[in-house]
Short mmCIF file of C-alpha atoms in Angstrom, two decimals:
data_model
loop_
_atom_site.label_atom_id
_atom_site.label_comp_id
_atom_site.label_asym_id
_atom_site.label_seq_id
_atom_site.Cartn_x
_atom_site.Cartn_y
_atom_site.Cartn_z
CA UNK A 17 24.72 -80.11 -1.78
CA UNK A 18 24.23 -77.75 0.97
CA UNK A 19 26.62 -75.84 2.48
CA UNK A 20 28.43 -77.46 5.28
CA UNK A 21 29.27 -74.13 7.25
CA UNK A 22 25.63 -72.63 7.07
CA UNK A 23 23.84 -73.54 9.98
CA UNK A 24 20.20 -71.96 9.70
CA UNK A 25 18.81 -70.12 7.22
CA UNK A 26 15.66 -68.10 6.81
CA UNK A 27 14.47 -66.72 3.85
CA UNK A 28 11.47 -64.44 3.66
CA UNK A 29 10.04 -64.82 6.61
CA UNK A 30 6.60 -62.98 7.57
CA UNK A 31 4.23 -63.18 10.00
CA UNK A 32 1.11 -60.65 10.85
CA UNK A 33 -1.61 -60.80 13.74
CA UNK A 34 -4.41 -59.28 13.93
CA UNK A 35 -4.87 -55.46 15.35
CA UNK A 36 -6.98 -55.61 18.70
CA UNK A 37 -9.66 -53.06 18.86
CA UNK A 38 -10.61 -53.40 22.60
CA UNK A 39 -11.90 -55.95 25.07
CA UNK A 40 -13.06 -59.37 22.84
CA UNK A 41 -12.57 -57.12 19.75
CA UNK A 42 -10.29 -57.51 16.73
CA UNK A 43 -10.36 -55.86 13.63
CA UNK A 44 -9.75 -57.20 10.13
CA UNK A 45 -6.28 -55.39 10.07
CA UNK A 46 -3.10 -57.41 9.91
CA UNK A 47 0.15 -55.73 11.10
CA UNK A 48 3.05 -57.53 10.31
CA UNK A 49 5.40 -58.28 12.86
CA UNK A 50 8.11 -60.16 10.41
CA UNK A 51 8.17 -58.83 7.08
CA UNK A 52 10.59 -60.38 4.81
CA UNK A 53 12.96 -61.51 7.02
CA UNK A 54 16.09 -63.23 5.66
CA UNK A 55 19.65 -64.14 7.08
CA UNK A 56 21.88 -67.00 7.70
CA UNK A 57 23.85 -68.23 10.26
CA UNK A 58 27.33 -69.73 10.50
CA UNK A 59 28.24 -72.61 12.73
CA UNK A 60 30.53 -71.54 15.68
CA UNK A 61 29.23 -68.49 15.33
CA UNK A 62 26.81 -65.89 17.40
CA UNK A 63 24.49 -63.59 15.73
CA UNK A 64 23.09 -60.72 17.60
CA UNK A 65 19.71 -59.52 16.92
CA UNK A 66 19.09 -56.26 18.14
CA UNK A 67 16.23 -54.05 18.30
CA UNK A 68 13.61 -51.48 20.46
CA UNK A 69 10.60 -53.85 22.07
CA UNK A 70 8.10 -54.46 19.27
CA UNK A 71 10.38 -54.43 16.50
CA UNK A 72 9.57 -58.21 15.92
CA UNK A 73 12.19 -59.62 17.59
CA UNK A 74 10.94 -62.16 20.18
CA UNK A 75 8.48 -63.17 17.11
CA UNK A 76 11.11 -63.94 14.47
CA UNK A 77 12.39 -66.43 17.56
CA UNK A 78 9.48 -68.35 18.25
CA UNK A 79 9.22 -69.52 14.43
CA UNK A 80 12.84 -69.64 14.75
CA UNK A 81 11.88 -72.19 17.38
CA UNK A 82 8.55 -73.57 15.70
CA UNK A 83 6.49 -72.38 18.27
CA UNK A 84 4.76 -70.26 16.05
CA UNK A 85 4.41 -70.77 12.09
CA UNK A 86 5.57 -68.21 9.98
CA UNK A 87 2.57 -67.13 6.99
CA UNK A 88 5.04 -67.55 4.79
CA UNK A 89 8.75 -68.31 4.04
CA UNK A 90 11.25 -70.79 4.53
CA UNK A 91 13.86 -72.18 7.30
CA UNK A 92 16.49 -74.31 6.69
CA UNK A 93 18.28 -76.35 9.64
CA UNK A 94 21.43 -78.36 8.89
CA UNK A 95 20.13 -77.84 5.38
CA UNK A 96 16.91 -79.56 5.99
CA UNK A 97 14.07 -77.56 5.46
CA UNK A 98 12.50 -77.23 9.35
CA UNK A 99 9.22 -76.18 9.07
CA UNK A 100 7.66 -79.30 6.91
CA UNK A 101 10.20 -81.93 9.22
CA UNK A 102 7.48 -84.41 10.72
CA UNK A 103 8.04 -87.38 12.61
CA UNK A 104 11.42 -88.88 13.38
CA UNK A 105 13.04 -85.79 11.40
CA UNK A 106 11.16 -83.11 13.58
CA UNK A 107 12.30 -84.93 16.70
CA UNK A 108 16.19 -84.95 15.51
CA UNK A 109 15.64 -81.32 14.47
CA UNK A 110 14.17 -80.09 17.50
CA UNK A 111 16.34 -81.24 19.95
CA UNK A 112 19.72 -79.60 17.96
CA UNK A 113 17.22 -76.33 18.46
CA UNK A 114 17.23 -74.94 22.24
CA UNK A 115 16.32 -71.97 23.36
CA UNK A 116 17.07 -69.42 26.79
CA UNK A 117 14.19 -67.50 27.54
CA UNK A 118 13.98 -64.39 28.89
CA UNK A 119 12.31 -64.98 32.20
CA UNK A 120 13.63 -67.23 34.37
CA UNK A 121 11.04 -67.47 36.92
CA UNK A 122 8.32 -68.17 33.90
CA UNK A 123 9.97 -70.36 32.17
CA UNK A 124 10.50 -73.07 35.27
CA UNK A 125 8.10 -75.35 36.03
CA UNK A 126 7.80 -74.56 40.31
CA UNK A 127 6.18 -77.90 40.64
CA UNK A 128 9.09 -79.57 39.36
CA UNK A 129 12.11 -79.87 40.84
CA UNK A 130 15.45 -78.95 39.26
CA UNK A 131 16.67 -82.33 38.46
CA UNK A 132 13.73 -83.08 36.91
CA UNK A 133 13.49 -80.08 35.31
CA UNK A 134 16.96 -80.37 33.68
CA UNK A 135 16.62 -83.58 32.94
CA UNK A 136 13.44 -83.60 30.97
CA UNK A 137 14.62 -82.87 27.49
CA UNK A 138 16.61 -86.28 27.81
CA UNK A 139 13.52 -88.28 29.41
CA UNK A 140 11.63 -87.15 26.04
CA UNK A 141 14.10 -87.54 23.51
CA UNK A 142 16.47 -90.26 24.96
CA UNK A 143 14.23 -92.42 26.93
CA UNK A 144 16.15 -95.74 26.63
CA UNK A 145 18.59 -94.29 28.86
CA UNK A 146 19.25 -95.53 32.31
CA UNK A 147 17.90 -92.90 35.33
CA UNK A 148 21.84 -93.21 36.21
CA UNK A 149 23.24 -92.24 33.32
CA UNK A 150 20.40 -89.35 32.96
CA UNK A 151 21.24 -88.40 36.93
CA UNK A 152 24.94 -88.15 35.99
CA UNK A 153 24.38 -86.27 32.72
CA UNK A 154 21.94 -83.87 34.93
CA UNK A 155 24.77 -83.21 37.67
CA UNK A 156 27.32 -82.93 35.03
CA UNK A 157 25.41 -79.74 33.51
CA UNK A 158 24.52 -78.00 36.65
CA UNK A 159 27.98 -78.17 37.10
CA UNK A 160 28.91 -76.34 34.20
CA UNK A 161 26.74 -73.89 34.98
CA UNK A 162 27.91 -73.22 38.17
CA UNK A 163 24.84 -74.34 40.30
CA UNK A 164 26.20 -77.69 41.57
CA UNK A 165 24.69 -81.06 41.97
CA UNK A 166 22.73 -79.86 45.35
CA UNK A 167 20.32 -78.04 43.45
CA UNK A 168 19.21 -81.53 41.97
CA UNK A 169 16.15 -81.86 44.85
CA UNK A 170 15.07 -78.25 45.07
CA UNK A 171 12.75 -76.34 43.32
CA UNK A 172 13.09 -73.05 41.34
CA UNK A 173 11.80 -70.78 44.04
CA UNK A 174 14.50 -71.54 46.56
CA UNK A 175 17.15 -69.67 43.82
CA UNK A 176 17.69 -66.27 42.80
CA UNK A 177 16.98 -64.81 39.70
CA UNK A 178 20.26 -65.62 38.00
CA UNK A 179 20.71 -69.15 39.27
CA UNK A 180 17.29 -69.55 38.11
CA UNK A 181 18.61 -68.48 34.41
CA UNK A 182 21.57 -70.32 35.21
CA UNK A 183 19.46 -73.68 35.15
CA UNK A 184 17.31 -72.41 32.28
CA UNK A 185 20.77 -72.39 30.60
CA UNK A 186 21.63 -76.18 31.62
CA UNK A 187 18.05 -77.33 30.51
CA UNK A 188 18.41 -76.13 27.14
CA UNK A 189 22.42 -77.24 26.78
CA UNK A 190 21.65 -81.09 28.20
CA UNK A 191 20.45 -82.30 24.49
CA UNK A 192 23.94 -80.50 23.76
CA UNK A 193 22.03 -78.85 20.85
CA UNK A 194 23.90 -76.98 17.74
CA UNK A 195 22.27 -73.94 17.88
CA UNK A 196 21.03 -72.28 20.87
CA UNK A 197 18.72 -69.16 20.94
CA UNK A 198 18.51 -66.42 24.02
CA UNK A 199 15.53 -64.26 23.98
CA UNK A 200 16.56 -61.22 25.82
CA UNK A 201 18.25 -64.01 28.79
CA UNK A 202 19.60 -61.45 30.90
CA UNK A 203 16.70 -58.03 30.53
CA UNK A 204 15.26 -59.44 34.00
CA UNK A 205 18.46 -59.58 35.67
CA UNK A 206 20.49 -56.74 37.48
CA UNK A 207 23.41 -55.43 35.09
CA UNK A 208 26.06 -57.21 37.61
CA UNK A 209 24.14 -60.79 37.49
CA UNK A 210 23.45 -60.35 34.00
CA UNK A 211 27.11 -60.24 33.15
CA UNK A 212 27.99 -63.11 34.70
CA UNK A 213 25.26 -64.45 32.69
CA UNK A 214 26.59 -63.80 29.39
CA UNK A 215 30.22 -64.53 30.64
CA UNK A 216 28.93 -67.88 31.41
CA UNK A 217 26.89 -68.27 27.65
CA UNK A 218 30.05 -67.27 26.04
CA UNK A 219 32.09 -69.80 27.71
CA UNK A 220 29.94 -72.64 27.36
CA UNK A 221 29.30 -71.65 23.32
CA UNK A 222 33.75 -72.08 23.59
CA UNK A 223 33.36 -75.39 25.50
CA UNK A 224 30.64 -77.11 23.81
CA UNK A 225 30.92 -75.58 20.35
CA UNK A 226 27.47 -73.92 20.21
CA UNK A 227 26.25 -71.50 17.84
CA UNK A 228 24.19 -68.58 19.35
CA UNK A 229 21.84 -65.94 18.38
CA UNK A 230 21.71 -63.53 20.84
CA UNK A 231 18.39 -61.52 21.56
CA UNK A 232 18.44 -57.80 22.81
CA UNK A 233 17.18 -54.56 23.38
CA UNK A 234 20.76 -53.71 24.60
CA UNK A 235 23.24 -52.70 22.11
CA UNK A 236 25.82 -52.68 25.11
CA UNK A 237 24.74 -56.55 25.79
CA UNK A 238 25.03 -57.84 21.86
CA UNK A 239 28.48 -55.88 21.69
CA UNK A 240 29.60 -57.96 25.02
CA UNK A 241 29.13 -61.12 23.06
CA UNK A 242 28.30 -61.04 18.98
CA UNK A 243 30.57 -61.49 16.70
CA UNK A 244 27.68 -60.11 14.07
CA UNK A 245 24.72 -58.06 14.49
CA UNK A 246 21.57 -57.60 12.72
CA UNK A 247 19.43 -54.44 13.39
CA UNK A 248 15.77 -54.88 13.49
CA UNK A 249 13.05 -51.95 12.91
CA UNK A 250 9.50 -52.83 12.48
CA UNK A 251 9.94 -56.06 11.94
CA UNK A 252 12.67 -55.76 9.05
CA UNK A 253 16.59 -55.79 9.11
CA UNK A 254 17.91 -52.30 8.48
CA UNK A 255 21.56 -53.11 8.95
CA UNK A 256 23.83 -56.40 9.43
CA UNK A 257 27.15 -57.03 9.13
CA UNK A 258 30.08 -58.21 11.48
CA UNK A 259 29.82 -56.69 14.80
CA UNK A 260 32.44 -54.03 14.92
CA UNK A 261 31.65 -52.90 11.12
CA UNK A 262 27.61 -52.15 12.27
CA UNK A 263 28.44 -51.26 16.18
CA UNK A 264 31.85 -48.43 15.63
CA UNK A 265 30.78 -47.67 11.67
CA UNK A 266 26.60 -47.59 11.49
CA UNK A 267 25.10 -46.44 8.18
CA UNK A 268 21.53 -46.68 8.91
CA UNK A 269 19.74 -43.74 10.55
CA UNK A 270 18.59 -46.04 13.35
CA UNK A 271 21.86 -48.30 14.28
CA UNK A 272 22.87 -44.59 15.02
CA UNK A 273 20.61 -43.94 17.15
CA UNK A 274 20.73 -46.57 18.86
CA UNK A 275 24.25 -46.22 19.36
CA UNK A 276 23.57 -42.32 20.21
CA UNK A 277 20.78 -43.62 23.10
CA UNK A 278 23.56 -45.62 24.89
CA UNK A 279 24.41 -43.57 28.30
CA UNK A 280 28.61 -42.63 28.53
CA UNK A 281 29.90 -42.99 31.59
CA UNK A 282 31.97 -39.24 32.62
CA UNK A 283 35.10 -39.63 32.23
#
C-alpha cells in the first residue's frame, strides 16, 4: 500500500544532453544534467532545492512536470506512476501538479487577457463549467494573490513584474493542485518585490494546504520558506535534510561554500 503521506517520489532520475560543438554541430558525447537523483516530498512540506546555475535544477523541475522525459528513472505522484500515465489518468494527475515559472514576462501569453490566462486551466480540465462560474473562480483567485478582479480584462504588459508573477501564481493555483513547483520564482524581480512574492507563496501554501518545491540558486530565498533542503551540484544531490540542519550545520564542502558566499550585512 502506498504511503499516504508521501506525495511525490523520484527514483534515480537521469537526463543527459548532447554537447554542442558550435553552430549547427553537436558531438556524440552526452553530458549529464541530472545524474541519479532520488528524493521524496511529503504532503504539506516545502522542499527547497538549491544550487548554482547549470547544476541541473531546472532540468529536474521540467522532468517532474513531464515537460521533458527522463532517460531513466521513476516518478510516483500520489502513489501512481507519473511517467507511464496516459489518457484520463494523465489528465487527473496533471491537474495535481502545477508550476510557477522563472520569467513572469515570458510565461504569460501577451495576446491573451489576464482573465483568459488564469482561467485557461479550468477551460481545459473542467470544460463543463459554466462561463459565469469560471469567471467567479478566476476573480476569487486573483483576489487571493493580491491583484484584484479589475485585472480580468487587461493584458500582461500593463502590469509590473511582481504583478505578472502574481498572475502566474494565480494560474498555477486555479485548479487547487496538490503540488506546486516554483522554479526560481523571484530571480527576475527586485529584492523587495521578491520578498513579497515569497510571503505570498507561503501564505497560499498554508491557506490552500499546498505542497511546495522551491527551486533557487539563492540560499536566503530557500531559507525563507523551506522546511527541508536539498543541495544540488553537478546533477546530483550532495546533501539533504531538515532546513535548519543543512543551513546551520552543513556537512558537504559545496554546501559550506554556498553558505560562506552569502553576503553578510555589517553590524
